[in-house]
Amino acid sequence: MSKARIVFCDFDGTITVNDNIVAIMKHFDPPGWEPIVEKILDKSISIRQGVGAMFALLPTSRKEEIVDYAITNAVIRDGFREFVDYCQANDIQLLITSGGIDFFIYPLLKPFPIPTEHIYSNGSSFEGSTIQILWPNPCDEHCATDCGMCKTSIIRSYDSEHYEKIIIGDSITDFEGAKLVDTIFARSHLVDMCKQLDYPYYAFETFFDIIKQLEADPVV
Ligand SMILES: [Mg+2]
Ligand SMILES: [Zn+2]
């Protein structure tokens, strides 16, 4: 029996050309966001703590501006529409596994036929005076990273006996997931990390590159 192909696809820097959280912070520039990024990078705080702390710097009174900016500023990478169609036509399950925030991910993915339950991201609340990030997809007992949105927990929930797992990503948050899958599609930092550890990967620039590779490589 052949395995079912399943794709775990990152959003920021992968489906979109740029990182939307960084773009929001750079644009609205609330005092104190840059030291938080440094703490995330030197791992003195977790990604969950850092992302929560950065958005807590933004007043909910600017909600409309922030949401509008995020949505209009983002650019979808070439070939994504064709990739979604390719997955549908070939019975490949496509899951979006993103450490980004619902208020920009859902509107940006709306033009594509991806069921809501296949989109994993962080949530948000604009009820208080500053933006509060919600964490509906926490780490399981195998992950101690405090990811916020835990990609490895989602990947682990699909059993490797029945699924051929494919990850598409660009960054550190995809790297732990990349260790758990059969095939890695990488760009940017994820390429450097795969090279350092001698992980086999396919480099991609557009989703057309990924379609071409998947077509060339029949299901195991
Ligand atoms: Mg990314
Ligand atoms: Zn985790």
mmCIF file with all atom_site columns, C-alpha atoms and ligand atoms in Angstrom:
data_model
loop_
_atom_site.group_PDB
_atom_site.id
_atom_site.type_symbol
_atom_site.label_atom_id
_atom_site.label_alt_id
_atom_site.label_comp_id
_atom_site.label_asym_id
_atom_site.label_entity_id
_atom_site.label_seq_id
_atom_site.pdbx_PDB_ins_code
_atom_site.Cartn_x
_atom_site.Cartn_y
_atom_site.Cartn_z
_atom_site.occupancy
_atom_site.B_iso_or_equiv
_atom_site.pdbx_formal_charge
_atom_site.auth_seq_id
_atom_site.auth_comp_id
_atom_site.auth_asym_id
_atom_site.auth_atom_id
_atom_site.pdbx_PDB_model_num
ATOM   1   C  CA . MET A 1 1   ? 0.000   0.000  0.000   1.00 0.00 ? 1   MET A CA 1
ATOM   2   C  CA . SER A 1 2   ? 1.383   3.367  -0.932  1.00 0.00 ? 2   SER A CA 1
ATOM   3   C  CA . LYS A 1 3   ? 1.512   6.119  1.643   1.00 0.00 ? 3   LYS A CA 1
ATOM   4   C  CA . ALA A 1 4   ? -0.607  9.238  1.469   1.00 0.00 ? 4   ALA A CA 1
ATOM   5   C  CA . ARG A 1 5   ? 1.350   12.377 0.779   1.00 0.00 ? 5   ARG A CA 1
ATOM   6   C  CA . ILE A 1 6   ? 0.931   15.160 3.294   1.00 0.00 ? 6   ILE A CA 1
ATOM   7   C  CA . VAL A 1 7   ? 2.515   18.612 3.097   1.00 0.00 ? 7   VAL A CA 1
ATOM   8   C  CA . PHE A 1 8   ? 3.245   20.837 6.091   1.00 0.00 ? 8   PHE A CA 1
ATOM   9   C  CA . CYS A 1 9   ? 3.692   24.287 4.614   1.00 0.00 ? 9   CYS A CA 1
ATOM   10  C  CA . ASP A 1 10  ? 4.950   27.341 6.480   1.00 0.00 ? 10  ASP A CA 1
ATOM   11  C  CA . PHE A 1 11  ? 3.329   30.729 5.801   1.00 0.00 ? 11  PHE A CA 1
ATOM   12  C  CA . ASP A 1 12  ? 5.589   33.719 6.549   1.00 0.00 ? 12  ASP A CA 1
ATOM   13  C  CA . GLY A 1 13  ? 8.591   33.849 4.213   1.00 0.00 ? 13  GLY A CA 1
ATOM   14  C  CA . THR A 1 14  ? 7.312   30.709 2.459   1.00 0.00 ? 14  THR A CA 1
ATOM   15  C  CA . ILE A 1 15  ? 3.805   31.303 1.076   1.00 0.00 ? 15  ILE A CA 1
ATOM   16  C  CA . THR A 1 16  ? 4.387   35.034 1.454   1.00 0.00 ? 16  THR A CA 1
ATOM   17  C  CA . VAL A 1 17  ? 7.616   36.548 0.172   1.00 0.00 ? 17  VAL A CA 1
ATOM   18  C  CA . ASN A 1 18  ? 8.357   38.335 3.457   1.00 0.00 ? 18  ASN A CA 1
ATOM   19  C  CA . ASP A 1 19  ? 7.836   37.741 7.164   1.00 0.00 ? 19  ASP A CA 1
ATOM   20  C  CA . ASN A 1 20  ? 4.593   39.479 8.097   1.00 0.00 ? 20  ASN A CA 1
ATOM   21  C  CA . ILE A 1 21  ? 5.262   39.778 11.835  1.00 0.00 ? 21  ILE A CA 1
ATOM   22  C  CA . VAL A 1 22  ? 8.582   41.516 11.174  1.00 0.00 ? 22  VAL A CA 1
ATOM   23  C  CA . ALA A 1 23  ? 6.913   43.745 8.559   1.00 0.00 ? 23  ALA A CA 1
ATOM   24  C  CA . ILE A 1 24  ? 4.198   44.802 11.042  1.00 0.00 ? 24  ILE A CA 1
ATOM   25  C  CA . MET A 1 25  ? 6.757   45.567 13.752  1.00 0.00 ? 25  MET A CA 1
ATOM   26  C  CA . LYS A 1 26  ? 9.038   47.501 11.396  1.00 0.00 ? 26  LYS A CA 1
ATOM   27  C  CA . HIS A 1 27  ? 6.150   49.554 10.062  1.00 0.00 ? 27  HIS A CA 1
ATOM   28  C  CA . PHE A 1 28  ? 4.419   50.433 13.355  1.00 0.00 ? 28  PHE A CA 1
ATOM   29  C  CA . ASP A 1 29  ? 7.732   50.424 15.222  1.00 0.00 ? 29  ASP A CA 1
ATOM   30  C  CA . PRO A 1 30  ? 6.405   50.270 18.808  1.00 0.00 ? 30  PRO A CA 1
ATOM   31  C  CA . PRO A 1 31  ? 9.224   51.140 21.251  1.00 0.00 ? 31  PRO A CA 1
ATOM   32  C  CA . GLY A 1 32  ? 10.876  48.003 22.607  1.00 0.00 ? 32  GLY A CA 1
ATOM   33  C  CA . TRP A 1 33  ? 10.183  45.467 19.847  1.00 0.00 ? 33  TRP A CA 1
ATOM   34  C  CA . GLU A 1 34  ? 13.779  45.122 18.656  1.00 0.00 ? 34  GLU A CA 1
ATOM   35  C  CA . PRO A 1 35  ? 15.233  44.002 22.014  1.00 0.00 ? 35  PRO A CA 1
ATOM   36  C  CA . ILE A 1 36  ? 12.483  41.349 22.115  1.00 0.00 ? 36  ILE A CA 1
ATOM   37  C  CA . VAL A 1 37  ? 13.585  40.005 18.704  1.00 0.00 ? 37  VAL A CA 1
ATOM   38  C  CA . GLU A 1 38  ? 17.163  39.827 19.993  1.00 0.00 ? 38  GLU A CA 1
ATOM   39  C  CA . LYS A 1 39  ? 16.007  37.844 23.017  1.00 0.00 ? 39  LYS A CA 1
ATOM   40  C  CA . ILE A 1 40  ? 14.137  35.400 20.773  1.00 0.00 ? 40  ILE A CA 1
ATOM   41  C  CA . LEU A 1 41  ? 17.226  34.983 18.589  1.00 0.00 ? 41  LEU A CA 1
ATOM   42  C  CA . ASP A 1 42  ? 19.616  34.433 21.529  1.00 0.00 ? 42  ASP A CA 1
ATOM   43  C  CA . LYS A 1 43  ? 16.967  32.083 22.987  1.00 0.00 ? 43  LYS A CA 1
ATOM   44  C  CA . SER A 1 44  ? 16.743  33.855 26.347  1.00 0.00 ? 44  SER A CA 1
ATOM   45  C  CA . ILE A 1 45  ? 12.965  33.857 25.781  1.00 0.00 ? 45  ILE A CA 1
ATOM   46  C  CA . SER A 1 46  ? 10.793  31.411 23.823  1.00 0.00 ? 46  SER A CA 1
ATOM   47  C  CA . ILE A 1 47  ? 9.144   32.222 20.499  1.00 0.00 ? 47  ILE A CA 1
ATOM   48  C  CA . ARG A 1 48  ? 5.763   32.176 22.247  1.00 0.00 ? 48  ARG A CA 1
ATOM   49  C  CA . GLN A 1 49  ? 6.921   34.643 24.900  1.00 0.00 ? 49  GLN A CA 1
ATOM   50  C  CA . GLY A 1 50  ? 8.566   36.897 22.326  1.00 0.00 ? 50  GLY A CA 1
ATOM   51  C  CA . VAL A 1 51  ? 5.702   37.028 19.841  1.00 0.00 ? 51  VAL A CA 1
ATOM   52  C  CA . GLY A 1 52  ? 3.235   37.615 22.675  1.00 0.00 ? 52  GLY A CA 1
ATOM   53  C  CA . ALA A 1 53  ? 5.386   40.413 24.095  1.00 0.00 ? 53  ALA A CA 1
ATOM   54  C  CA . MET A 1 54  ? 5.839   42.143 20.724  1.00 0.00 ? 54  MET A CA 1
ATOM   55  C  CA . PHE A 1 55  ? 2.124   42.268 19.920  1.00 0.00 ? 55  PHE A CA 1
ATOM   56  C  CA . ALA A 1 56  ? 1.384   43.438 23.469  1.00 0.00 ? 56  ALA A CA 1
ATOM   57  C  CA . LEU A 1 57  ? 3.240   46.627 22.451  1.00 0.00 ? 57  LEU A CA 1
ATOM   58  C  CA . LEU A 1 58  ? 0.570   47.437 19.837  1.00 0.00 ? 58  LEU A CA 1
ATOM   59  C  CA . PRO A 1 59  ? -2.624  49.241 20.922  1.00 0.00 ? 59  PRO A CA 1
ATOM   60  C  CA . THR A 1 60  ? -5.891  47.665 19.782  1.00 0.00 ? 60  THR A CA 1
ATOM   61  C  CA . SER A 1 61  ? -7.118  51.179 18.941  1.00 0.00 ? 61  SER A CA 1
ATOM   62  C  CA . ARG A 1 62  ? -5.012  50.813 15.769  1.00 0.00 ? 62  ARG A CA 1
ATOM   63  C  CA . LYS A 1 63  ? -6.552  47.445 14.865  1.00 0.00 ? 63  LYS A CA 1
ATOM   64  C  CA . GLU A 1 64  ? -7.873  48.447 11.467  1.00 0.00 ? 64  GLU A CA 1
ATOM   65  C  CA . GLU A 1 65  ? -4.599  50.046 10.379  1.00 0.00 ? 65  GLU A CA 1
ATOM   66  C  CA . ILE A 1 66  ? -2.573  47.058 11.554  1.00 0.00 ? 66  ILE A CA 1
ATOM   67  C  CA . VAL A 1 67  ? -4.791  44.464 9.883   1.00 0.00 ? 67  VAL A CA 1
ATOM   68  C  CA . ASP A 1 68  ? -5.000  46.501 6.655   1.00 0.00 ? 68  ASP A CA 1
ATOM   69  C  CA . TYR A 1 69  ? -1.258  47.006 6.556   1.00 0.00 ? 69  TYR A CA 1
ATOM   70  C  CA . ALA A 1 70  ? -0.525  43.313 7.072   1.00 0.00 ? 70  ALA A CA 1
ATOM   71  C  CA . ILE A 1 71  ? -2.928  42.237 4.351   1.00 0.00 ? 71  ILE A CA 1
ATOM   72  C  CA . THR A 1 72  ? -2.057  44.809 1.718   1.00 0.00 ? 72  THR A CA 1
ATOM   73  C  CA . ASN A 1 73  ? 1.681   44.585 2.324   1.00 0.00 ? 73  ASN A CA 1
ATOM   74  C  CA . ALA A 1 74  ? 1.994   40.801 1.910   1.00 0.00 ? 74  ALA A CA 1
ATOM   75  C  CA . VAL A 1 75  ? 2.959   39.283 -1.441  1.00 0.00 ? 75  VAL A CA 1
ATOM   76  C  CA . ILE A 1 76  ? 2.074   35.663 -2.244  1.00 0.00 ? 76  ILE A CA 1
ATOM   77  C  CA . ARG A 1 77  ? 4.983   33.689 -3.720  1.00 0.00 ? 77  ARG A CA 1
ATOM   78  C  CA . ASP A 1 78  ? 4.718   32.689 -7.370  1.00 0.00 ? 78  ASP A CA 1
ATOM   79  C  CA . GLY A 1 79  ? 3.132   29.348 -8.107  1.00 0.00 ? 79  GLY A CA 1
ATOM   80  C  CA . PHE A 1 80  ? 1.219   29.029 -4.837  1.00 0.00 ? 80  PHE A CA 1
ATOM   81  C  CA . ARG A 1 81  ? -2.172  28.950 -6.528  1.00 0.00 ? 81  ARG A CA 1
ATOM   82  C  CA . GLU A 1 82  ? -0.934  26.278 -8.937  1.00 0.00 ? 82  GLU A CA 1
ATOM   83  C  CA . PHE A 1 83  ? 0.542   24.365 -5.997  1.00 0.00 ? 83  PHE A CA 1
ATOM   84  C  CA . VAL A 1 84  ? -2.796  24.327 -4.139  1.00 0.00 ? 84  VAL A CA 1
ATOM   85  C  CA . ASP A 1 85  ? -4.454  23.049 -7.338  1.00 0.00 ? 85  ASP A CA 1
ATOM   86  C  CA . TYR A 1 86  ? -1.699  20.472 -7.843  1.00 0.00 ? 86  TYR A CA 1
ATOM   87  C  CA . CYS A 1 87  ? -2.206  19.111 -4.317  1.00 0.00 ? 87  CYS A CA 1
ATOM   88  C  CA . GLN A 1 88  ? -5.963  18.882 -4.834  1.00 0.00 ? 88  GLN A CA 1
ATOM   89  C  CA . ALA A 1 89  ? -5.628  17.128 -8.185  1.00 0.00 ? 89  ALA A CA 1
ATOM   90  C  CA . ASN A 1 90  ? -3.138  14.603 -6.799  1.00 0.00 ? 90  ASN A CA 1
ATOM   91  C  CA . ASP A 1 91  ? -4.801  13.805 -3.453  1.00 0.00 ? 91  ASP A CA 1
ATOM   92  C  CA . ILE A 1 92  ? -2.031  15.440 -1.482  1.00 0.00 ? 92  ILE A CA 1
ATOM   93  C  CA . GLN A 1 93  ? -3.163  16.810 1.868   1.00 0.00 ? 93  GLN A CA 1
ATOM   94  C  CA . LEU A 1 94  ? -1.968  20.372 2.242   1.00 0.00 ? 94  LEU A CA 1
ATOM   95  C  CA . LEU A 1 95  ? -1.732  21.745 5.769   1.00 0.00 ? 95  LEU A CA 1
ATOM   96  C  CA . ILE A 1 96  ? -0.642  25.289 6.485   1.00 0.00 ? 96  ILE A CA 1
ATOM   97  C  CA . THR A 1 97  ? 1.446   25.235 9.657   1.00 0.00 ? 97  THR A CA 1
ATOM   98  C  CA . SER A 1 98  ? 2.288   28.772 10.616  1.00 0.00 ? 98  SER A CA 1
ATOM   99  C  CA . GLY A 1 99  ? 3.660   30.639 13.595  1.00 0.00 ? 99  GLY A CA 1
ATOM   100 C  CA . GLY A 1 100 ? 1.909   33.729 12.202  1.00 0.00 ? 100 GLY A CA 1
ATOM   101 C  CA . ILE A 1 101 ? -1.319  35.282 13.408  1.00 0.00 ? 101 ILE A CA 1
ATOM   102 C  CA . ASP A 1 102 ? -4.898  34.518 12.310  1.00 0.00 ? 102 ASP A CA 1
ATOM   103 C  CA . PHE A 1 103 ? -5.822  38.127 11.486  1.00 0.00 ? 103 PHE A CA 1
ATOM   104 C  CA . PHE A 1 104 ? -3.516  38.210 8.469   1.00 0.00 ? 104 PHE A CA 1
ATOM   105 C  CA . ILE A 1 105 ? -3.279  34.516 7.549   1.00 0.00 ? 105 ILE A CA 1
ATOM   106 C  CA . TYR A 1 106 ? -6.992  33.846 7.037   1.00 0.00 ? 106 TYR A CA 1
ATOM   107 C  CA . PRO A 1 107 ? -7.662  36.887 4.829   1.00 0.00 ? 107 PRO A CA 1
ATOM   108 C  CA . LEU A 1 108 ? -4.520  36.219 2.773   1.00 0.00 ? 108 LEU A CA 1
ATOM   109 C  CA . LEU A 1 109 ? -5.458  32.556 2.226   1.00 0.00 ? 109 LEU A CA 1
ATOM   110 C  CA . LYS A 1 110 ? -9.107  33.300 1.517   1.00 0.00 ? 110 LYS A CA 1
ATOM   111 C  CA . PRO A 1 111 ? -8.689  33.322 -2.287  1.00 0.00 ? 111 PRO A CA 1
ATOM   112 C  CA . PHE A 1 112 ? -7.388  29.739 -2.177  1.00 0.00 ? 112 PHE A CA 1
ATOM   113 C  CA . PRO A 1 113 ? -9.504  26.604 -1.713  1.00 0.00 ? 113 PRO A CA 1
ATOM   114 C  CA . ILE A 1 114 ? -7.904  25.511 1.571   1.00 0.00 ? 114 ILE A CA 1
ATOM   115 C  CA . PRO A 1 115 ? -10.323 24.325 4.274   1.00 0.00 ? 115 PRO A CA 1
ATOM   116 C  CA . THR A 1 116 ? -10.109 26.326 7.512   1.00 0.00 ? 116 THR A CA 1
ATOM   117 C  CA . GLU A 1 117 ? -9.370  23.193 9.518   1.00 0.00 ? 117 GLU A CA 1
ATOM   118 C  CA . HIS A 1 118 ? -6.192  22.688 7.455   1.00 0.00 ? 118 HIS A CA 1
ATOM   119 C  CA . ILE A 1 119 ? -4.797  26.042 8.565   1.00 0.00 ? 119 ILE A CA 1
ATOM   120 C  CA . TYR A 1 120 ? -2.880  26.036 11.846  1.00 0.00 ? 120 TYR A CA 1
ATOM   121 C  CA . SER A 1 121 ? -1.777  29.402 13.240  1.00 0.00 ? 121 SER A CA 1
ATOM   122 C  CA . ASN A 1 122 ? -1.822  31.485 16.381  1.00 0.00 ? 122 ASN A CA 1
ATOM   123 C  CA . GLY A 1 123 ? -4.935  33.413 17.316  1.00 0.00 ? 123 GLY A CA 1
ATOM   124 C  CA . SER A 1 124 ? -5.473  36.980 18.483  1.00 0.00 ? 124 SER A CA 1
ATOM   125 C  CA . SER A 1 125 ? -7.755  39.031 20.682  1.00 0.00 ? 125 SER A CA 1
ATOM   126 C  CA . PHE A 1 126 ? -8.408  42.754 20.269  1.00 0.00 ? 126 PHE A CA 1
ATOM   127 C  CA . GLU A 1 127 ? -10.582 42.934 23.396  1.00 0.00 ? 127 GLU A CA 1
ATOM   128 C  CA . GLY A 1 128 ? -8.029  44.552 25.716  1.00 0.00 ? 128 GLY A CA 1
ATOM   129 C  CA . SER A 1 129 ? -6.060  47.784 25.283  1.00 0.00 ? 129 SER A CA 1
ATOM   130 C  CA . THR A 1 130 ? -3.196  45.990 23.484  1.00 0.00 ? 130 THR A CA 1
ATOM   131 C  CA . ILE A 1 131 ? -3.166  43.003 21.117  1.00 0.00 ? 131 ILE A CA 1
ATOM   132 C  CA . GLN A 1 132 ? -3.205  39.669 22.883  1.00 0.00 ? 132 GLN A CA 1
ATOM   133 C  CA . ILE A 1 133 ? -1.914  36.603 21.016  1.00 0.00 ? 133 ILE A CA 1
ATOM   134 C  CA . LEU A 1 134 ? -3.736  33.313 21.668  1.00 0.00 ? 134 LEU A CA 1
ATOM   135 C  CA . TRP A 1 135 ? -2.144  29.875 21.403  1.00 0.00 ? 135 TRP A CA 1
ATOM   136 C  CA . PRO A 1 136 ? -4.580  27.200 20.263  1.00 0.00 ? 136 PRO A CA 1
ATOM   137 C  CA . ASN A 1 137 ? -1.804  24.842 19.027  1.00 0.00 ? 137 ASN A CA 1
ATOM   138 C  CA . PRO A 1 138 ? 0.603   24.296 21.944  1.00 0.00 ? 138 PRO A CA 1
ATOM   139 C  CA . CYS A 1 139 ? 3.558   21.902 22.235  1.00 0.00 ? 139 CYS A CA 1
ATOM   140 C  CA . ASP A 1 140 ? 2.828   18.258 23.030  1.00 0.00 ? 140 ASP A CA 1
ATOM   141 C  CA . GLU A 1 141 ? 4.752   16.275 25.680  1.00 0.00 ? 141 GLU A CA 1
ATOM   142 C  CA . HIS A 1 142 ? 7.613   15.645 23.213  1.00 0.00 ? 142 HIS A CA 1
ATOM   143 C  CA . CYS A 1 143 ? 8.415   19.325 22.629  1.00 0.00 ? 143 CYS A CA 1
ATOM   144 C  CA . ALA A 1 144 ? 9.931   21.569 25.292  1.00 0.00 ? 144 ALA A CA 1
ATOM   145 C  CA . THR A 1 145 ? 10.588  24.530 22.988  1.00 0.00 ? 145 THR A CA 1
ATOM   146 C  CA . ASP A 1 146 ? 7.479   26.571 23.929  1.00 0.00 ? 146 ASP A CA 1
ATOM   147 C  CA . CYS A 1 147 ? 6.846   27.223 20.238  1.00 0.00 ? 147 CYS A CA 1
ATOM   148 C  CA . GLY A 1 148 ? 3.491   28.946 20.536  1.00 0.00 ? 148 GLY A CA 1
ATOM   149 C  CA . MET A 1 149 ? 2.248   27.175 17.404  1.00 0.00 ? 149 MET A CA 1
ATOM   150 C  CA . CYS A 1 150 ? 4.030   23.826 17.594  1.00 0.00 ? 150 CYS A CA 1
ATOM   151 C  CA . LYS A 1 151 ? 4.835   22.447 14.144  1.00 0.00 ? 151 LYS A CA 1
ATOM   152 C  CA . THR A 1 152 ? 6.500   19.287 15.430  1.00 0.00 ? 152 THR A CA 1
ATOM   153 C  CA . SER A 1 153 ? 3.418   18.374 17.489  1.00 0.00 ? 153 SER A CA 1
ATOM   154 C  CA . ILE A 1 154 ? 1.256   18.594 14.361  1.00 0.00 ? 154 ILE A CA 1
ATOM   155 C  CA . ILE A 1 155 ? 3.751   16.602 12.260  1.00 0.00 ? 155 ILE A CA 1
ATOM   156 C  CA . ARG A 1 156 ? 3.978   13.928 14.974  1.00 0.00 ? 156 ARG A CA 1
ATOM   157 C  CA . SER A 1 157 ? 0.198   13.590 15.041  1.00 0.00 ? 157 SER A CA 1
ATOM   158 C  CA . TYR A 1 158 ? 0.362   12.032 11.534  1.00 0.00 ? 158 TYR A CA 1
ATOM   159 C  CA . ASP A 1 159 ? 1.709   8.538  11.711  1.00 0.00 ? 159 ASP A CA 1
ATOM   160 C  CA . SER A 1 160 ? 4.780   7.868  9.523   1.00 0.00 ? 160 SER A CA 1
ATOM   161 C  CA . GLU A 1 161 ? 3.545   4.391  8.588   1.00 0.00 ? 161 GLU A CA 1
ATOM   162 C  CA . HIS A 1 162 ? 0.674   5.837  6.609   1.00 0.00 ? 162 HIS A CA 1
ATOM   163 C  CA . TYR A 1 163 ? 1.964   9.224  5.562   1.00 0.00 ? 163 TYR A CA 1
ATOM   164 C  CA . GLU A 1 164 ? 4.809   10.399 3.399   1.00 0.00 ? 164 GLU A CA 1
ATOM   165 C  CA . LYS A 1 165 ? 5.601   13.725 5.042   1.00 0.00 ? 165 LYS A CA 1
ATOM   166 C  CA . ILE A 1 166 ? 6.853   16.780 3.236   1.00 0.00 ? 166 ILE A CA 1
ATOM   167 C  CA . ILE A 1 167 ? 7.804   20.106 4.831   1.00 0.00 ? 167 ILE A CA 1
ATOM   168 C  CA . ILE A 1 168 ? 8.105   23.437 3.052   1.00 0.00 ? 168 ILE A CA 1
ATOM   169 C  CA . GLY A 1 169 ? 9.738   26.269 4.962   1.00 0.00 ? 169 GLY A CA 1
ATOM   170 C  CA . ASP A 1 170 ? 12.315  28.986 5.291   1.00 0.00 ? 170 ASP A CA 1
ATOM   171 C  CA . SER A 1 171 ? 13.392  29.414 8.870   1.00 0.00 ? 171 SER A CA 1
ATOM   172 C  CA . ILE A 1 172 ? 14.359  28.168 12.345  1.00 0.00 ? 172 ILE A CA 1
ATOM   173 C  CA . THR A 1 173 ? 10.790  27.293 13.265  1.00 0.00 ? 173 THR A CA 1
ATOM   174 C  CA . ASP A 1 174 ? 10.706  24.820 10.357  1.00 0.00 ? 174 ASP A CA 1
ATOM   175 C  CA . PHE A 1 175 ? 13.979  23.165 11.241  1.00 0.00 ? 175 PHE A CA 1
ATOM   176 C  CA . GLU A 1 176 ? 12.764  20.947 14.091  1.00 0.00 ? 176 GLU A CA 1
ATOM   177 C  CA . GLY A 1 177 ? 9.898   19.852 11.871  1.00 0.00 ? 177 GLY A CA 1
ATOM   178 C  CA . ALA A 1 178 ? 12.317  19.152 9.026   1.00 0.00 ? 178 ALA A CA 1
ATOM   179 C  CA . LYS A 1 179 ? 13.972  16.483 11.208  1.00 0.00 ? 179 LYS A CA 1
ATOM   180 C  CA . LEU A 1 180 ? 10.706  14.529 11.293  1.00 0.00 ? 180 LEU A CA 1
ATOM   181 C  CA . VAL A 1 181 ? 9.762   14.385 7.618   1.00 0.00 ? 181 VAL A CA 1
ATOM   182 C  CA . ASP A 1 182 ? 10.682  12.419 4.488   1.00 0.00 ? 182 ASP A CA 1
ATOM   183 C  CA . THR A 1 183 ? 11.286  15.386 2.207   1.00 0.00 ? 183 THR A CA 1
ATOM   184 C  CA . ILE A 1 184 ? 12.402  18.958 2.876   1.00 0.00 ? 184 ILE A CA 1
ATOM   185 C  CA . PHE A 1 185 ? 11.805  21.929 0.598   1.00 0.00 ? 185 PHE A CA 1
ATOM   186 C  CA . ALA A 1 186 ? 13.883  24.818 1.882   1.00 0.00 ? 186 ALA A CA 1
ATOM   187 C  CA . ARG A 1 187 ? 14.791  28.386 1.214   1.00 0.00 ? 187 ARG A CA 1
ATOM   188 C  CA . SER A 1 188 ? 16.721  31.076 3.110   1.00 0.00 ? 188 SER A CA 1
ATOM   189 C  CA . HIS A 1 189 ? 17.835  30.173 6.684   1.00 0.00 ? 189 HIS A CA 1
ATOM   190 C  CA . LEU A 1 190 ? 16.422  26.668 6.420   1.00 0.00 ? 190 LEU A CA 1
ATOM   191 C  CA . VAL A 1 191 ? 18.851  25.962 3.562   1.00 0.00 ? 191 VAL A CA 1
ATOM   192 C  CA . ASP A 1 192 ? 21.808  27.024 5.752   1.00 0.00 ? 192 ASP A CA 1
ATOM   193 C  CA . MET A 1 193 ? 20.599  24.846 8.613   1.00 0.00 ? 193 MET A CA 1
ATOM   194 C  CA . CYS A 1 194 ? 20.116  21.802 6.378   1.00 0.00 ? 194 CYS A CA 1
ATOM   195 C  CA . LYS A 1 195 ? 23.600  22.304 4.903   1.00 0.00 ? 195 LYS A CA 1
ATOM   196 C  CA . GLN A 1 196 ? 25.194  22.561 8.351   1.00 0.00 ? 196 GLN A CA 1
ATOM   197 C  CA . LEU A 1 197 ? 23.696  19.267 9.450   1.00 0.00 ? 197 LEU A CA 1
ATOM   198 C  CA . ASP A 1 198 ? 24.012  17.544 6.084   1.00 0.00 ? 198 ASP A CA 1
ATOM   199 C  CA . TYR A 1 199 ? 20.281  17.078 5.685   1.00 0.00 ? 199 TYR A CA 1
ATOM   200 C  CA . PRO A 1 200 ? 19.135  16.348 2.147   1.00 0.00 ? 200 PRO A CA 1
ATOM   201 C  CA . TYR A 1 201 ? 16.806  19.098 0.906   1.00 0.00 ? 201 TYR A CA 1
ATOM   202 C  CA . TYR A 1 202 ? 15.443  20.630 -2.268  1.00 0.00 ? 202 TYR A CA 1
ATOM   203 C  CA . ALA A 1 203 ? 15.999  24.340 -2.613  1.00 0.00 ? 203 ALA A CA 1
ATOM   204 C  CA . PHE A 1 204 ? 13.056  26.309 -3.984  1.00 0.00 ? 204 PHE A CA 1
ATOM   205 C  CA . GLU A 1 205 ? 12.374  29.854 -5.007  1.00 0.00 ? 205 GLU A CA 1
ATOM   206 C  CA . THR A 1 206 ? 8.804   29.491 -6.283  1.00 0.00 ? 206 THR A CA 1
ATOM   207 C  CA . PHE A 1 207 ? 6.105   26.863 -5.808  1.00 0.00 ? 207 PHE A CA 1
ATOM   208 C  CA . PHE A 1 208 ? 6.605   25.878 -9.445  1.00 0.00 ? 208 PHE A CA 1
ATOM   209 C  CA . ASP A 1 209 ? 9.999   24.434 -8.370  1.00 0.00 ? 209 ASP A CA 1
ATOM   210 C  CA . ILE A 1 210 ? 8.205   22.292 -5.786  1.00 0.00 ? 210 ILE A CA 1
ATOM   211 C  CA . ILE A 1 211 ? 5.553   21.047 -8.215  1.00 0.00 ? 211 ILE A CA 1
ATOM   212 C  CA . LYS A 1 212 ? 8.264   20.050 -10.678 1.00 0.00 ? 212 LYS A CA 1
ATOM   213 C  CA . GLN A 1 213 ? 10.146  18.073 -8.027  1.00 0.00 ? 213 GLN A CA 1
ATOM   214 C  CA . LEU A 1 214 ? 7.043   16.317 -6.683  1.00 0.00 ? 214 LEU A CA 1
ATOM   215 C  CA . GLU A 1 215 ? 6.026   15.340 -10.203 1.00 0.00 ? 215 GLU A CA 1
ATOM   216 C  CA . ALA A 1 216 ? 9.454   13.843 -10.792 1.00 0.00 ? 216 ALA A CA 1
ATOM   217 C  CA . ASP A 1 217 ? 9.371   11.866 -7.552  1.00 0.00 ? 217 ASP A CA 1
ATOM   218 C  CA . PRO A 1 218 ? 6.597   9.265  -7.351  1.00 0.00 ? 218 PRO A CA 1
ATOM   219 C  CA . VAL A 1 219 ? 4.948   8.392  -4.055  1.00 0.00 ? 219 VAL A CA 1
ATOM   220 C  CA . VAL A 1 220 ? 6.863   5.768  -2.053  1.00 0.00 ? 220 VAL A CA 1
HETATM 221 MG MG . MG  B 2 .   ? 8.652   31.238 7.807   1.00 0.00 ? 1   MG  B MG 1
HETATM 222 ZN ZN . ZN  B 3 .   ? 6.807   22.904 20.271  1.00 0.00 ? 2   ZN  B ZN 1
#
